[in-house]
Coordinates of C-alpha atoms and ligand atoms in Angstrom, one line a residue:
V1 CA -14.1 -12.4 41.2
A2 CA -10.8 -13.8 43.4
D3 CA -10.7 -17.4 43.7
A4 CA -11.5 -18.0 47.0
F5 CA -15.3 -17.4 45.0
L6 CA -15.1 -20.0 43.4
A7 CA -16.1 -23.3 43.0
P8 CA -13.4 -25.4 41.7
A9 CA -15.6 -26.3 37.9
Q10 CA -15.4 -21.6 38.3
L11 CA -11.7 -22.2 39.5
Q12 CA -10.6 -24.0 36.1
R13 CA -12.7 -21.7 33.7
S14 CA -10.6 -19.4 35.4
A15 CA -7.7 -20.8 35.0
V16 CA -7.9 -21.4 31.5
R17 CA -9.3 -17.5 30.9
V18 CA -5.7 -15.8 32.1
Q19 CA -3.7 -18.8 30.3
Q20 CA -6.0 -17.2 27.7
R21 CA -5.0 -14.0 28.3
R22 CA -1.3 -14.1 29.4
N23 CA -1.3 -16.2 25.1
V24 CA -0.6 -19.2 25.7
A25 CA -2.4 -21.8 23.8
A26 CA -0.3 -24.4 22.7
P27 CA 1.7 -24.0 20.0
M28 CA 0.2 -23.3 15.8
M29 CA 2.7 -25.0 12.8
A30 CA 1.3 -21.5 11.3
L31 CA -0.5 -19.4 10.5
P32 CA -1.8 -18.8 6.8
I33 CA -2.6 -16.5 5.3
D34 CA -5.6 -17.9 2.8
C35 CA -7.4 -15.4 0.2
K36 CA -8.2 -18.3 -1.7
G37 CA -11.2 -18.5 -3.7
K38 CA -11.6 -14.4 -3.4
V39 CA -11.3 -12.2 -5.7
A40 CA -9.0 -9.3 -6.0
F41 CA -9.4 -6.2 -7.9
V42 CA -6.5 -4.2 -7.8
S43 CA -5.9 -0.7 -9.4
G44 CA -2.6 1.4 -9.2
M45 CA -0.4 -1.3 -10.2
A46 CA 1.5 -0.9 -13.7
D47 CA 5.2 -1.5 -12.9
P48 CA 6.5 -3.8 -10.9
N49 CA 9.1 -1.8 -9.5
G50 CA 5.3 -0.4 -7.1
Y51 CA 3.8 -0.5 -4.3
G52 CA 0.7 -2.6 -6.5
W53 CA 2.1 -4.8 -8.1
A54 CA 3.8 -5.9 -4.2
I55 CA 0.4 -5.9 -3.3
T56 CA -0.6 -7.8 -6.2
K57 CA 2.1 -10.5 -5.5
A58 CA 1.2 -11.1 -2.7
L59 CA -2.2 -11.5 -2.6
A60 CA -1.7 -14.3 -5.6
E61 CA 0.6 -15.7 -3.5
A62 CA -2.2 -15.2 -0.8
G63 CA -3.9 -18.2 -3.3
A64 CA -5.9 -15.1 -4.2
T65 CA -8.2 -14.5 -7.4
I66 CA -6.4 -11.2 -9.3
I67 CA -7.7 -8.3 -12.2
V68 CA -6.1 -5.6 -11.9
G69 CA -7.4 -2.2 -13.2
V70 CA -4.7 0.2 -15.2
W71 CA -4.5 3.7 -16.5
P72 CA -5.0 4.0 -19.7
P73 CA -1.7 5.8 -21.1
M74 CA -0.1 2.8 -18.7
L75 CA -1.8 0.1 -21.1
K76 CA -0.1 -0.6 -23.8
I77 CA 3.3 -1.2 -22.6
F78 CA 1.9 -2.2 -19.6
E79 CA -0.1 -5.2 -21.4
M80 CA 3.4 -5.7 -23.0
N81 CA 5.8 -6.3 -21.0
L82 CA 3.7 -8.8 -19.9
K83 CA 2.7 -10.7 -22.9
N84 CA 6.9 -10.4 -23.7
G85 CA 8.3 -11.8 -20.4
K86 CA 10.2 -8.7 -19.2
F87 CA 7.4 -8.8 -15.3
D88 CA 8.3 -13.0 -15.8
D89 CA 10.5 -12.7 -13.1
D90 CA 9.4 -10.3 -11.4
M91 CA 5.9 -12.0 -11.6
R92 CA 7.9 -15.8 -9.5
L93 CA 5.6 -16.6 -6.7
P94 CA 7.4 -18.5 -4.0
D95 CA 6.4 -21.7 -4.8
G96 CA 7.6 -21.5 -9.2
S97 CA 4.2 -21.1 -10.6
M98 CA 3.1 -17.0 -12.4
M99 CA 1.5 -14.3 -10.3
K100 CA -1.3 -15.3 -12.7
I101 CA -3.4 -12.4 -13.5
E102 CA -7.4 -13.1 -14.8
K103 CA -8.6 -9.7 -16.3
V104 CA -6.4 -6.5 -16.8
Y105 CA -8.8 -2.8 -17.7
A106 CA -8.9 -0.7 -18.0
Q107 CA -9.5 2.5 -15.7
D108 CA -9.1 5.7 -15.1
A109 CA -10.4 6.9 -11.6
V110 CA -10.9 10.6 -12.1
F111 CA -13.9 10.2 -14.1
D112 CA -17.4 8.8 -12.3
T113 CA -19.2 7.9 -14.9
P114 CA -18.6 8.6 -19.5
E115 CA -20.4 11.9 -19.2
D116 CA -17.7 13.1 -17.0
V117 CA -15.5 12.5 -20.0
P118 CA -14.2 15.1 -21.8
A119 CA -14.0 16.0 -25.7
D120 CA -9.3 16.5 -25.8
I121 CA -9.8 12.6 -23.8
A122 CA -12.2 11.4 -24.9
S123 CA -10.4 11.6 -28.6
N124 CA -6.9 11.1 -26.9
K125 CA -5.3 8.4 -28.6
R126 CA -4.1 6.1 -25.8
Y127 CA -7.7 6.5 -25.0
A128 CA -10.0 6.5 -27.6
G129 CA -11.4 3.3 -28.7
L130 CA -11.2 2.0 -25.2
D131 CA -15.2 0.6 -24.5
G132 CA -15.6 1.7 -20.6
F133 CA -12.8 3.6 -18.9
T134 CA -15.4 5.3 -16.0
I135 CA -15.3 4.1 -12.0
S136 CA -18.7 3.0 -12.7
E137 CA -18.4 1.3 -16.0
V138 CA -15.2 -0.5 -14.7
A139 CA -17.7 -1.9 -11.6
A140 CA -20.4 -3.1 -13.8
K141 CA -18.0 -5.2 -16.5
V142 CA -16.5 -6.7 -13.3
K143 CA -19.6 -7.4 -12.3
A144 CA -20.7 -8.3 -14.9
D145 CA -17.4 -11.0 -15.9
Y146 CA -17.5 -12.2 -11.4
G147 CA -20.7 -11.7 -9.8
T148 CA -18.7 -9.9 -6.4
I149 CA -15.3 -9.0 -4.8
D150 CA -13.7 -10.2 -1.8
I151 CA -11.1 -7.8 -2.2
L152 CA -10.4 -4.0 -3.3
V153 CA -7.0 -2.1 -3.6
H154 CA -6.6 1.1 -4.5
S155 CA -2.8 2.0 -4.9
I156 CA -3.3 5.0 -7.4
A157 CA -1.5 9.1 -7.2
N158 CA -1.1 11.2 -9.6
G159 CA -0.6 15.2 -8.5
P160 CA 0.0 17.5 -12.0
E161 CA 2.1 19.7 -9.6
V162 CA 3.5 17.8 -7.1
T163 CA 6.1 20.1 -7.7
K164 CA 5.2 23.3 -5.9
P165 CA 4.9 24.0 -2.8
L166 CA 1.8 24.5 -2.1
L167 CA 1.9 28.6 -1.7
E168 CA 2.5 28.4 -5.7
V169 CA -0.6 25.2 -6.3
S170 CA -3.1 26.8 -9.1
R171 CA -6.7 25.6 -7.7
A172 CA -6.8 23.1 -10.6
G173 CA -2.9 21.8 -10.3
Y174 CA -4.6 21.3 -5.9
L175 CA -8.4 20.0 -7.0
A176 CA -7.1 17.3 -9.8
A177 CA -4.4 16.2 -6.6
S178 CA -7.2 15.6 -5.0
S179 CA -9.5 14.6 -7.0
A180 CA -7.1 11.0 -8.4
S181 CA -5.5 10.1 -5.4
A182 CA -8.6 10.3 -2.7
Y183 CA -11.6 11.1 -4.6
S184 CA -11.1 8.4 -6.1
M185 CA -10.9 6.1 -3.8
V186 CA -14.2 7.0 -2.5
S187 CA -15.5 7.1 -5.9
L188 CA -14.6 3.0 -5.5
V189 CA -16.0 2.1 -2.8
Q190 CA -19.5 3.5 -3.7
R191 CA -18.7 1.9 -7.0
F192 CA -17.6 -1.6 -6.0
G193 CA -18.5 -1.8 -2.1
P194 CA -22.7 -2.4 -3.1
F195 CA -21.2 -5.8 -4.9
M196 CA -18.3 -6.9 -2.9
N197 CA -19.0 -9.7 0.3
P198 CA -19.4 -9.1 3.1
G199 CA -16.5 -9.1 4.8
G200 CA -14.5 -8.3 2.2
S201 CA -12.3 -5.7 2.7
V202 CA -10.7 -2.8 1.1
I203 CA -6.9 -0.5 0.9
S204 CA -5.4 2.4 -0.2
L205 CA -1.5 3.9 0.3
S206 CA -1.2 6.6 1.6
Y207 CA 2.0 8.7 3.1
F208 CA 3.3 10.5 6.2
A209 CA 2.6 13.3 5.1
A210 CA -0.7 13.7 5.8
E211 CA -0.3 13.7 9.1
K212 CA 3.2 16.4 9.1
T213 CA 5.3 18.7 7.0
I214 CA 7.4 17.3 4.6
P215 CA 8.9 20.2 2.2
G216 CA 8.4 19.5 -1.2
Y217 CA 6.0 16.8 -1.5
G218 CA 3.6 18.9 -3.2
G219 CA 0.8 20.1 -4.8
G220 CA -1.6 19.1 -3.2
M221 CA -0.6 15.8 -2.8
S222 CA -0.1 16.1 0.9
S223 CA -3.3 17.4 1.2
A224 CA -4.8 14.4 0.0
K225 CA -3.8 12.3 1.6
A226 CA -4.9 13.6 4.2
Q227 CA -7.9 13.4 2.6
L228 CA -7.2 9.7 2.3
E229 CA -6.2 9.1 5.9
S230 CA -10.0 10.4 6.7
D231 CA -11.7 8.9 4.0
T232 CA -11.2 6.2 5.4
R233 CA -12.5 6.8 8.7
T234 CA -15.1 7.1 7.3
L235 CA -15.2 5.3 5.2
A236 CA -14.6 2.1 7.5
F237 CA -18.5 3.0 8.9
E238 CA -20.6 3.7 6.4
A239 CA -19.3 0.4 3.7
G240 CA -18.9 -1.3 7.3
R241 CA -22.1 -0.3 8.3
K242 CA -24.1 -1.0 4.9
Y243 CA -21.7 -3.7 3.5
G244 CA -20.5 -5.5 6.1
I245 CA -16.3 -4.5 4.4
R246 CA -13.7 -3.2 6.2
V247 CA -11.9 -0.3 5.0
N248 CA -8.0 1.2 5.9
T249 CA -5.7 2.7 4.9
L250 CA -1.0 1.5 4.4
S251 CA 1.0 4.9 5.4
A252 CA 3.4 3.7 3.3
G253 CA 7.1 4.8 3.7
P254 CA 9.6 5.9 1.4
L255 CA 10.3 3.4 -2.2
K256 CA 11.9 4.1 -5.4
S257 CA 8.7 3.8 -7.6
R258 CA 7.8 5.3 -11.3
A259 CA 4.7 7.9 -9.4
A260 CA 7.0 8.6 -6.5
T261 CA 10.9 8.7 -9.1
A262 CA 7.9 11.3 -11.0
I263 CA 8.6 14.2 -8.3
S264 CA 11.2 16.2 -9.6
A265 CA 12.0 19.5 -11.6
K266 CA 14.5 18.1 -14.1
G267 CA 18.0 17.8 -14.3
Q268 CA 17.2 17.4 -10.1
K269 CA 18.2 15.2 -7.5
A270 CA 14.0 13.5 -7.6
F271 CA 12.2 14.1 -4.1
I272 CA 12.1 10.7 -3.4
D273 CA 16.2 10.8 -3.4
F274 CA 15.5 12.9 -0.6
A275 CA 13.2 10.6 0.9
I276 CA 15.3 7.8 1.4
D277 CA 18.0 9.6 2.8
Y278 CA 16.7 11.6 4.9
S279 CA 15.4 8.0 5.8
K280 CA 18.7 5.7 5.5
A281 CA 20.9 9.0 7.3
R282 CA 23.8 7.8 9.9
A283 CA 23.6 4.4 9.3
R284 CA 26.7 3.2 11.3
A285 CA 26.4 -0.5 11.0
R286 CA 28.9 -2.8 13.7
V287 CA 27.5 -6.4 13.6
S288 CA 26.5 -8.0 10.3
A289 CA 23.3 -10.3 11.2
P290 CA 21.6 -12.5 8.3
L291 CA 18.2 -11.7 8.4
S292 CA 14.8 -13.7 7.5
P293 CA 13.0 -11.9 4.9
P294 CA 9.6 -11.1 6.0
R295 CA 7.7 -13.8 8.0
G296 CA 4.3 -15.1 6.3
L297 CA 6.2 -15.3 2.5
S298 CA 7.8 -18.0 2.3
L299 CA 10.8 -16.7 0.0
P300 CA 14.8 -16.1 0.6
R301 CA 14.2 -11.9 0.8
P302 CA 16.3 -11.6 -2.8
Q303 CA 14.3 -13.5 -5.0
Y304 CA 11.3 -11.1 -3.4
L305 CA 13.9 -8.5 -4.6
T306 CA 12.1 -6.5 -7.2
A307 CA 13.2 -4.3 -9.7
G308 CA 13.7 -0.8 -8.7
V309 CA 13.6 -1.6 -4.9
L310 CA 16.5 0.7 -2.8
S311 CA 18.9 -1.5 -0.8
R312 CA 19.6 1.1 1.3
P313 CA 19.3 1.0 5.0
Q314 CA 17.6 3.3 7.0
A315 CA 19.0 5.2 10.7
N316 CA 16.2 8.0 11.1
A317 CA 13.9 4.9 11.6
P318 CA 13.6 2.7 14.2
M319 CA 14.7 -0.7 12.6
A320 CA 18.1 1.1 10.7
Q321 CA 16.8 -2.1 7.6
D322 CA 15.5 -1.4 4.0
L323 CA 11.6 -1.2 3.1
Y324 CA 11.3 -3.4 0.1
N325 CA 7.9 -2.9 -1.9
N326 CA 6.7 -5.9 -0.2
D327 CA 6.9 -5.2 3.1
V328 CA 4.1 -3.2 2.2
G329 CA 3.3 -6.3 0.2
A330 CA 2.8 -8.5 2.7
A331 CA 1.0 -5.6 4.8
A332 CA -1.8 -5.4 3.0
C333 CA -2.6 -8.6 1.8
F334 CA -2.6 -9.7 5.7
L335 CA -5.5 -6.6 6.2
L336 CA -6.6 -7.9 3.4
S337 CA -7.2 -11.0 5.2
P338 CA -9.4 -13.2 7.3
L339 CA -7.0 -12.2 9.9
A340 CA -7.5 -8.8 9.8
R341 CA -11.2 -9.4 10.0
A342 CA -11.9 -6.7 13.3
I343 CA -9.9 -4.2 11.9
T344 CA -11.3 -1.3 10.1
G345 CA -10.8 2.4 10.1
V346 CA -7.0 2.2 10.6
T347 CA -3.9 3.8 9.0
L348 CA -0.9 1.9 9.2
Y349 CA 3.3 2.7 9.6
V350 CA 5.1 0.2 7.1
D351 CA 8.2 2.3 7.5
N352 CA 10.1 0.9 9.4
G353 CA 8.7 3.6 11.7
L354 CA 10.3 6.1 10.4
H355 CA 6.4 8.0 11.5
S356 CA 7.2 7.7 15.3
I357 CA 9.9 9.5 15.6
G358 CA 10.1 13.5 16.5
M359 CA 13.5 14.5 16.6
A360 CA 16.1 13.5 13.7
V361 CA 19.4 11.9 14.2
D362 CA 20.5 12.9 11.2
S363 CA 20.4 16.7 11.7
S364 CA 23.6 19.1 12.4
S365 CA 22.4 20.0 15.5
M366 CA 22.5 16.7 16.9
T367 CA 26.2 15.9 15.9
E368 CA 27.6 16.0 19.3
S369 CA 24.6 14.2 21.7
P370 CA 26.1 11.3 23.3
V371 CA 22.6 9.8 22.0
V372 CA 23.0 9.2 18.9
E373 CA 26.4 7.3 18.7
Q374 CA 24.5 5.7 22.2
F375 CA 21.7 4.7 19.4
A376 CA 23.6 5.0 16.6
P377 CA 22.6 1.0 14.4
Q378 CA 24.6 -1.7 15.8
V379 CA 23.0 -4.8 13.7
E380 CA 23.1 -4.0 9.7
L381 CA 20.2 -5.1 8.4
H382 CA 19.1 -5.1 4.4
Ligands
NAD401 P1 3.9 3.4 -8.5 O1 4.0 4.3 -9.9 O2 3.4 2.2 -8.7 O3 1.3 4.1 -8.8 C1 1.0 4.7 -8.7 C2 -0.5 4.0 -9.7 O4 -1.0 5.3 -10.2 C3 0.0 4.1 -11.5 O5 -0.2 2.4 -11.9 C4 -0.6 5.2 -12.2 O6 -0.6 4.4 -13.4 C5 -1.7 4.9 -11.4 N1 -2.9 6.3 -11.4 C6 -2.1 7.5 -11.8 N2 -3.4 8.3 -12.7 C7 -4.1 8.0 -12.6 C8 -6.1 7.2 -12.8 N3 -5.8 8.7 -13.4 N4 -6.5 6.6 -13.1 C9 -6.0 5.5 -12.3 N5 -4.8 4.9 -12.3 C10 -4.0 6.1 -12.2 O7 4.0 4.3 -7.9 P2 3.5 4.1 -6.0 O8 4.3 4.9 -5.6 O9 3.8 2.7 -5.7 O10 2.4 4.4 -5.3 C11 1.2 4.0 -5.3 C12 1.0 4.1 -4.6 O11 1.5 4.2 -2.8 C13 0.2 5.9 -4.5 O12 -1.6 6.2 -3.1 C14 1.0 6.5 -3.8 O13 1.1 7.8 -3.6 C15 1.6 5.2 -2.8 N6 2.3 6.1 -1.6 C16 3.8 5.3 -2.4 C17 4.9 6.1 -1.4 C18 6.1 6.3 -2.5 O14 7.2 6.7 -1.7 N7 6.7 5.3 -2.9 C19 5.1 6.2 -0.3 C20 4.0 6.0 0.7 C21 2.4 6.1 -0.5

């Protein structure tokens, strides 16, 4: 409506609206990610090198109560390292306190109910003696212990034939990748959704191989990630309507985690090293600039580094900087917090923008291209 047709009061309101549209509201001192009073169940963290750990740490920093699901084969070593202080450096929060993991549940995400557990697993020494590690049993225990939860994190991937190209993958290998890495998410939402508080939030971790071919990421894992992203949208609708919760996935860049390192044939350079090198290739820094820590997280960067996180510049990516697991931790924490209350069904890239590049500047075909020189990284970021 043209201003000439508005009464003075309306004019004033219209000016406010214009101001709001221009984003010039009064400056805020701080925008906290506040998860105090919320219970977060993180499934798939076993050591400080992975994304699950960084997400857990960010949630702890935001004040959430942390409970975790740990894969039985990792349980003993995880609990031992927690007890003997091996994780202490990686558990320290910015205020000097230690991240508290209130309860650890043994959980195997390929089994939904006790009837699904085959005899050889039930009698396996890593499982024998564990009580109720299937998804439905763990959900029942969490419900009995906490009543309701607010945050659910799926940080699980497993593909027994991940080193094989799709052309060679067996049916069993393909379905196992899908079961552990994609259906596990569906099952978690099925079983935990009914006792999540409205306004609660779920995330999983995806990878760009879901949508573009990443040679070397085999075993049907690319298919599993495509399922995960598609299921994110469908679950966002169904669980949004049914339980009032949000479901998103983060498409994370390459990180040298335990799971990623396993994608290698004996004695050969691991897939993840190629993926990281591809991202950082041709970095030619000319000017050094000091770096501030990730926004919203208050420690100086060195204290954020957890063991195993690589520090290499990335230059096929738009942002020629290192990718840290806490970059994903911070983004995940935002998505899981009430700040993101209107965001659901999305795949959020946390990869320094690598997904947006359609032509690799480090390709030998680009050697003579003036663009490569023109857009060589000018600022050294770490
Ligand atoms: P990670 O090893 O820290 O995490 C994988 C976890 O899955 C481990 O804790 C493992 O114990 C657990 N797990 C495996 N099988 C399980 C099962 N049957 N039941 C329960 N838990 C099981 O490695 P990560 O790379 O941080 O992986 C976390 C998520 O991030 C995965 O979904 C992975 O695909 C995704 N991701 C990783 C990268 C990367 O470069 N590392 C990139 C994009 C996405």
